[in-house]
GROMACS .gro file of C-alpha atoms in nm:
model
  239
    1MET     CA    1  -0.236  -2.360  -0.564
    2ILE     CA    2  -0.157  -2.632  -0.823
    3LYS     CA    3   0.144  -2.560  -1.015
    4LYS     CA    4  -0.003  -2.612  -1.346
    5ASP     CA    5  -0.274  -2.387  -1.306
    6ALA     CA    6  -0.039  -2.092  -1.179
    7HIS     CA    7  -0.030  -1.926  -1.518
    8TRP     CA    8  -0.384  -1.914  -1.563
    9ASP     CA    9  -0.436  -1.772  -1.209
   10ARG     CA   10  -0.169  -1.515  -1.278
   11LEU     CA   11  -0.356  -1.418  -1.604
   12ILE     CA   12  -0.689  -1.403  -1.417
   13ALA     CA   13  -0.529  -1.206  -1.143
   14VAL     CA   14  -0.400  -0.928  -1.417
   15THR     CA   15  -0.760  -0.956  -1.576
   16LEU     CA   16  -0.912  -0.876  -1.261
   17ALA     CA   17  -0.671  -0.604  -1.180
   18LEU     CA   18  -0.745  -0.429  -1.509
   19LEU     CA   19  -1.105  -0.459  -1.494
   20VAL     CA   20  -1.123  -0.330  -1.132
   21LEU     CA   21  -0.885  -0.032  -1.249
   22ILE     CA   22  -1.089   0.057  -1.540
   23GLY     CA   23  -1.433   0.043  -1.325
   24ALA     CA   24  -1.255   0.268  -1.076
   25VAL     CA   25  -1.132   0.556  -1.313
   26MET     CA   26  -1.483   0.578  -1.480
   27CYS     CA   27  -1.641   0.601  -1.108
   28CYS     CA   28  -1.415   0.881  -1.021
   29ASP     CA   29  -1.563   1.231  -1.002
   30THR     CA   30  -1.462   1.582  -0.925
   31TYR     CA   31  -1.615   1.578  -0.606
   32HIS     CA   32  -1.471   1.552  -0.269
   33GLY     CA   33  -1.647   1.571   0.055
   34TRP     CA   34  -1.526   1.780   0.348
   35GLY     CA   35  -1.306   1.656   0.631
   36ASP     CA   36  -1.025   1.394   0.688
   37ASP     CA   37  -0.650   1.466   0.615
   38PHE     CA   38  -0.701   1.520   0.220
   39ALA     CA   39  -0.632   1.877   0.170
   40ALA     CA   40  -0.314   1.847   0.424
   41TYR     CA   41  -0.192   1.539   0.213
   42ILE     CA   42  -0.233   1.759  -0.114
   43LEU     CA   43  -0.069   2.060   0.029
   44GLN     CA   44   0.223   1.857   0.169
   45GLY     CA   45   0.266   1.688  -0.197
   46LYS     CA   46   0.258   2.083  -0.326
   47ALA     CA   47   0.505   2.184  -0.071
   48ILE     CA   48   0.753   1.917  -0.180
   49VAL     CA   49   0.726   2.012  -0.537
   50GLU     CA   50   0.758   2.409  -0.466
   51GLY     CA   51   1.049   2.340  -0.189
   52ASN     CA   52   0.852   2.515   0.107
   53ILE     CA   53   0.812   2.214   0.311
   54GLN     CA   54   0.920   2.392   0.614
   55GLN     CA   55   0.628   2.645   0.606
   56GLN     CA   56   0.366   2.364   0.527
   57THR     CA   57   0.481   2.167   0.843
   58GLN     CA   58   0.385   2.463   1.057
   59LEU     CA   59   0.062   2.514   0.881
   60ASN     CA   60  -0.012   2.150   0.938
   61VAL     CA   61  -0.042   2.252   1.315
   62GLN     CA   62  -0.305   2.502   1.234
   63LEU     CA   63  -0.505   2.262   1.022
   64HIS     CA   64  -0.509   2.009   1.304
   65PRO     CA   65  -0.559   2.262   1.620
   66SER     CA   66  -0.778   1.995   1.825
   67ARG     CA   67  -0.478   1.742   1.825
   68ALA     CA   68  -0.286   1.742   2.155
   69PHE     CA   69   0.078   1.764   2.087
   70ALA     CA   70   0.354   1.810   2.333
   71PHE     CA   71   0.544   2.075   2.164
   72ASP     CA   72   0.867   2.258   2.299
   73THR     CA   73   0.799   2.604   2.380
   74GLN     CA   74   1.118   2.714   2.264
   75THR     CA   75   1.070   2.605   1.906
   76ILE     CA   76   0.806   2.652   1.635
   77PRO     CA   77   0.531   2.348   1.645
   78GLN     CA   78   0.565   2.144   1.347
   79LEU     CA   79   0.346   1.855   1.209
   80VAL     CA   80   0.483   1.629   0.913
   81TYR     CA   81   0.262   1.386   0.764
   82VAL     CA   82   0.413   1.037   0.703
   83TRP     CA   83   0.601   1.072   0.351
   84GLY     CA   84   0.462   0.771   0.153
   85PHE     CA   85   0.127   0.924   0.019
   86PRO     CA   86   0.242   1.300   0.012
   87LEU     CA   87   0.523   1.199  -0.219
   88GLN     CA   88   0.275   1.031  -0.460
   89LEU     CA   89   0.060   1.311  -0.475
   90ALA     CA   90   0.382   1.540  -0.533
   91LEU     CA   91   0.427   1.346  -0.850
   92ILE     CA   92   0.069   1.422  -0.955
   93TYR     CA   93   0.102   1.796  -0.866
   94ARG     CA   94   0.442   1.778  -1.063
   95PHE     CA   95   0.280   1.691  -1.388
   96VAL     CA   96  -0.079   1.845  -1.364
   97GLY     CA   97  -0.067   2.109  -1.105
   98PHE     CA   98  -0.393   2.162  -0.892
   99HIS     CA   99  -0.669   2.414  -0.975
  100PHE     CA  100  -0.751   2.532  -0.609
  101LEU     CA  101  -1.082   2.726  -0.738
  102SER     CA  102  -1.223   2.486  -0.958
  103SER     CA  103  -1.081   2.146  -0.848
  104GLN     CA  104  -1.153   2.018  -1.184
  105ASN     CA  105  -0.797   1.833  -1.197
  106ILE     CA  106  -0.861   1.659  -0.853
  107LEU     CA  107  -0.938   1.342  -1.086
  108TYR     CA  108  -0.575   1.289  -1.109
  109TYR     CA  109  -0.543   1.264  -0.739
  110LYS     CA  110  -0.752   1.011  -0.686
  111LEU     CA  111  -0.575   0.769  -0.917
  112PRO     CA  112  -0.371   0.607  -0.636
  113ALA     CA  113  -0.649   0.481  -0.474
  114CYS     CA  114  -0.777   0.342  -0.841
  115LEU     CA  115  -0.443   0.174  -0.894
  116ALA     CA  116  -0.425   0.041  -0.506
  117ILE     CA  117  -0.765  -0.116  -0.525
  118SER     CA  118  -0.703  -0.275  -0.867
  119ILE     CA  119  -0.379  -0.442  -0.727
  120LEU     CA  120  -0.563  -0.530  -0.402
  121CYS     CA  121  -0.802  -0.734  -0.630
  122ALA     CA  122  -0.545  -0.949  -0.801
  123ILE     CA  123  -0.352  -0.986  -0.453
  124LEU     CA  124  -0.652  -1.103  -0.291
  125PHE     CA  125  -0.742  -1.358  -0.575
  126LEU     CA  126  -0.373  -1.509  -0.550
  127PHE     CA  127  -0.418  -1.506  -0.183
  128PHE     CA  128  -0.725  -1.697  -0.149
  129ARG     CA  129  -0.641  -1.932  -0.435
  130ARG     CA  130  -0.381  -2.066  -0.258
  131ARG     CA  131  -0.677  -2.204  -0.019
  132PHE     CA  132  -0.985  -2.239  -0.229
  133ARG     CA  133  -1.096  -2.292  -0.583
  134ARG     CA  134  -1.080  -2.081  -0.847
  135ASP     CA  135  -1.427  -1.983  -0.868
  136VAL     CA  136  -1.449  -1.939  -0.494
  137SER     CA  137  -1.144  -1.707  -0.489
  138MET     CA  138  -1.265  -1.479  -0.766
  139LEU     CA  139  -1.589  -1.431  -0.577
  140LEU     CA  140  -1.430  -1.370  -0.253
  141SER     CA  141  -1.172  -1.129  -0.403
  142VAL     CA  142  -1.443  -0.927  -0.596
  143SER     CA  143  -1.674  -0.912  -0.334
  144ILE     CA  144  -1.442  -0.774  -0.093
  145VAL     CA  145  -1.341  -0.514  -0.362
  146LEU     CA  146  -1.692  -0.410  -0.436
  147SER     CA  147  -1.765  -0.349  -0.059
  148ILE     CA  148  -1.498  -0.082  -0.067
  149PHE     CA  149  -1.538   0.055  -0.415
  150PRO     CA  150  -1.666   0.377  -0.293
  151GLU     CA  151  -1.345   0.468  -0.119
  152VAL     CA  152  -1.171   0.535  -0.470
  153ASN     CA  153  -1.346   0.862  -0.443
  154GLN     CA  154  -1.133   0.974  -0.134
  155ILE     CA  155  -0.820   1.084  -0.119
  156GLY     CA  156  -0.637   0.904   0.168
  157THR     CA  157  -0.435   0.645   0.258
  158ASP     CA  158  -0.703   0.378   0.339
  159LEU     CA  159  -0.668   0.183   0.013
  160PRO     CA  160  -0.312   0.234  -0.035
  161PHE     CA  161  -0.216   0.091   0.291
  162LEU     CA  162  -0.469  -0.207   0.274
  163CYS     CA  163  -0.303  -0.296  -0.063
  164ALA     CA  164   0.023  -0.267   0.084
  165THR     CA  165  -0.075  -0.471   0.385
  166TYR     CA  166  -0.219  -0.769   0.189
  167CYS     CA  167   0.063  -0.748  -0.052
  168THR     CA  168   0.332  -0.790   0.228
  169PHE     CA  169   0.146  -1.065   0.396
  170TYR     CA  170   0.124  -1.256   0.029
  171LEU     CA  171   0.470  -1.212  -0.046
  172TYR     CA  172   0.588  -1.353   0.302
  173GLU     CA  173   0.376  -1.663   0.232
  174THR     CA  174   0.493  -1.704  -0.130
  175LEU     CA  175   0.871  -1.655   0.007
  176TRP     CA  176   0.865  -2.011   0.175
  177ASP     CA  177   0.779  -2.143  -0.176
  178ARG     CA  178   1.089  -2.024  -0.346
  179GLU     CA  179   1.379  -2.292  -0.385
  180SER     CA  180   1.668  -2.147  -0.567
  181LYS     CA  181   1.892  -1.894  -0.385
  182LYS     CA  182   1.837  -1.640  -0.635
  183GLY     CA  183   1.471  -1.658  -0.624
  184MET     CA  184   1.456  -1.649  -0.239
  185LEU     CA  185   1.682  -1.346  -0.265
  186ILE     CA  186   1.452  -1.150  -0.514
  187HIS     CA  187   1.140  -1.260  -0.339
  188ALA     CA  188   1.299  -1.124   0.002
  189CYS     CA  189   1.378  -0.806  -0.168
  190LEU     CA  190   1.021  -0.743  -0.269
  191LEU     CA  191   0.915  -0.847   0.085
  192GLY     CA  192   1.144  -0.598   0.201
  193ILE     CA  193   1.034  -0.306  -0.033
  194SER     CA  194   0.677  -0.397   0.043
  195MET     CA  195   0.717  -0.383   0.445
  196TRP     CA  196   0.919  -0.038   0.382
  197TYR     CA  197   0.641   0.080   0.177
  198THR     CA  198   0.345  -0.028   0.430
  199TYR     CA  199   0.546   0.187   0.702
  200ILE     CA  200   0.585   0.485   0.504
  201LEU     CA  201   0.226   0.497   0.424
  202ARG     CA  202   0.111   0.505   0.778
  203LEU     CA  203   0.295   0.474   1.115
  204ASN     CA  204   0.108   0.189   1.216
  205GLY     CA  205   0.254   0.016   0.920
  206PHE     CA  206   0.495  -0.079   1.181
  207THR     CA  207   0.258  -0.344   1.318
  208VAL     CA  208   0.249  -0.520   1.001
  209VAL     CA  209   0.634  -0.512   0.998
  210GLY     CA  210   0.620  -0.639   1.362
  211LEU     CA  211   0.380  -0.920   1.234
  212VAL     CA  212   0.573  -1.056   0.951
  213THR     CA  213   0.902  -1.048   1.168
  214ALA     CA  214   0.704  -1.234   1.450
  215MET     CA  215   0.591  -1.519   1.185
  216HIS     CA  216   0.904  -1.554   1.048
  217VAL     CA  217   1.049  -1.616   1.430
  218PHE     CA  218   0.779  -1.869   1.511
  219THR     CA  219   0.814  -2.066   1.143
  220MET     CA  220   1.198  -2.075   1.208
  221ALA     CA  221   1.145  -2.210   1.559
  222THR     CA  222   0.873  -2.481   1.467
  223LYS     CA  223   0.994  -2.595   1.141
  224PRO     CA  224   1.377  -2.676   1.167
  225GLU     CA  225   1.400  -2.776   0.795
  226TYR     CA  226   1.347  -2.412   0.701
  227ARG     CA  227   1.642  -2.285   0.909
  228ASN     CA  228   1.893  -2.302   0.628
  229ARG     CA  229   1.702  -2.033   0.458
  230ILE     CA  230   1.747  -1.793   0.735
  231ARG     CA  231   2.029  -1.610   0.579
  232TYR     CA  232   1.823  -1.541   0.281
  233HIS     CA  233   1.502  -1.413   0.444
  234ILE     CA  234   1.681  -1.166   0.659
  235PHE     CA  235   1.774  -0.981   0.336
  236ALA     CA  236   1.424  -0.859   0.342
  237TYR     CA  237   1.486  -0.682   0.657
  238VAL     CA  238   1.816  -0.551   0.525
  239VAL     CA  239   1.645  -0.419   0.235
   0.00000   0.00000   0.00000
């Protein structure tokens, strides 16, 4: 990406994010199909707010009787969902509650997916812009987002996790562009937060962290000129 065009590229990225966010919110409805883990996510978020998470973790086992867990027979079996997404839903429940009979305010619980897909579109554009022309980058990013657009009506971790994953890879790439010590530290901090967020959304987010670590090691090993940056890059993992 040419530096003199960076300002316009950021402006386009923000514009795309806003347009996608508006479109996603307008496409949301008060319906949700049966299946998947959306009910357990909402219930765990509710339990966090009401302070009865212990009972909910025991109820989660009953919600998933087909899963094979090796429980200690001397203890009460518990199943805790990864905390990242339930904590987001807990914040929503804290302000709007949940109507279990009408489910009218289920719209609010779809907002994390709307926000995730809008940020994803901006990140994809910037990610592709480092490789292609502006029009090609816009076409690729919008095409990918449109292909997964129906997912905004699903309460789950798919879109937030996909957004966090691309954000992590993009921050890893752009970290190498930083020249000043302050810039590297700030960027490394953002990368660390993104990796942490990916991990608390899904346990397999650990594979994203492992991949970024492997790329870091490979780059440092094959490009000696970058080795003097290692103390700043390690800050991402300290965070």
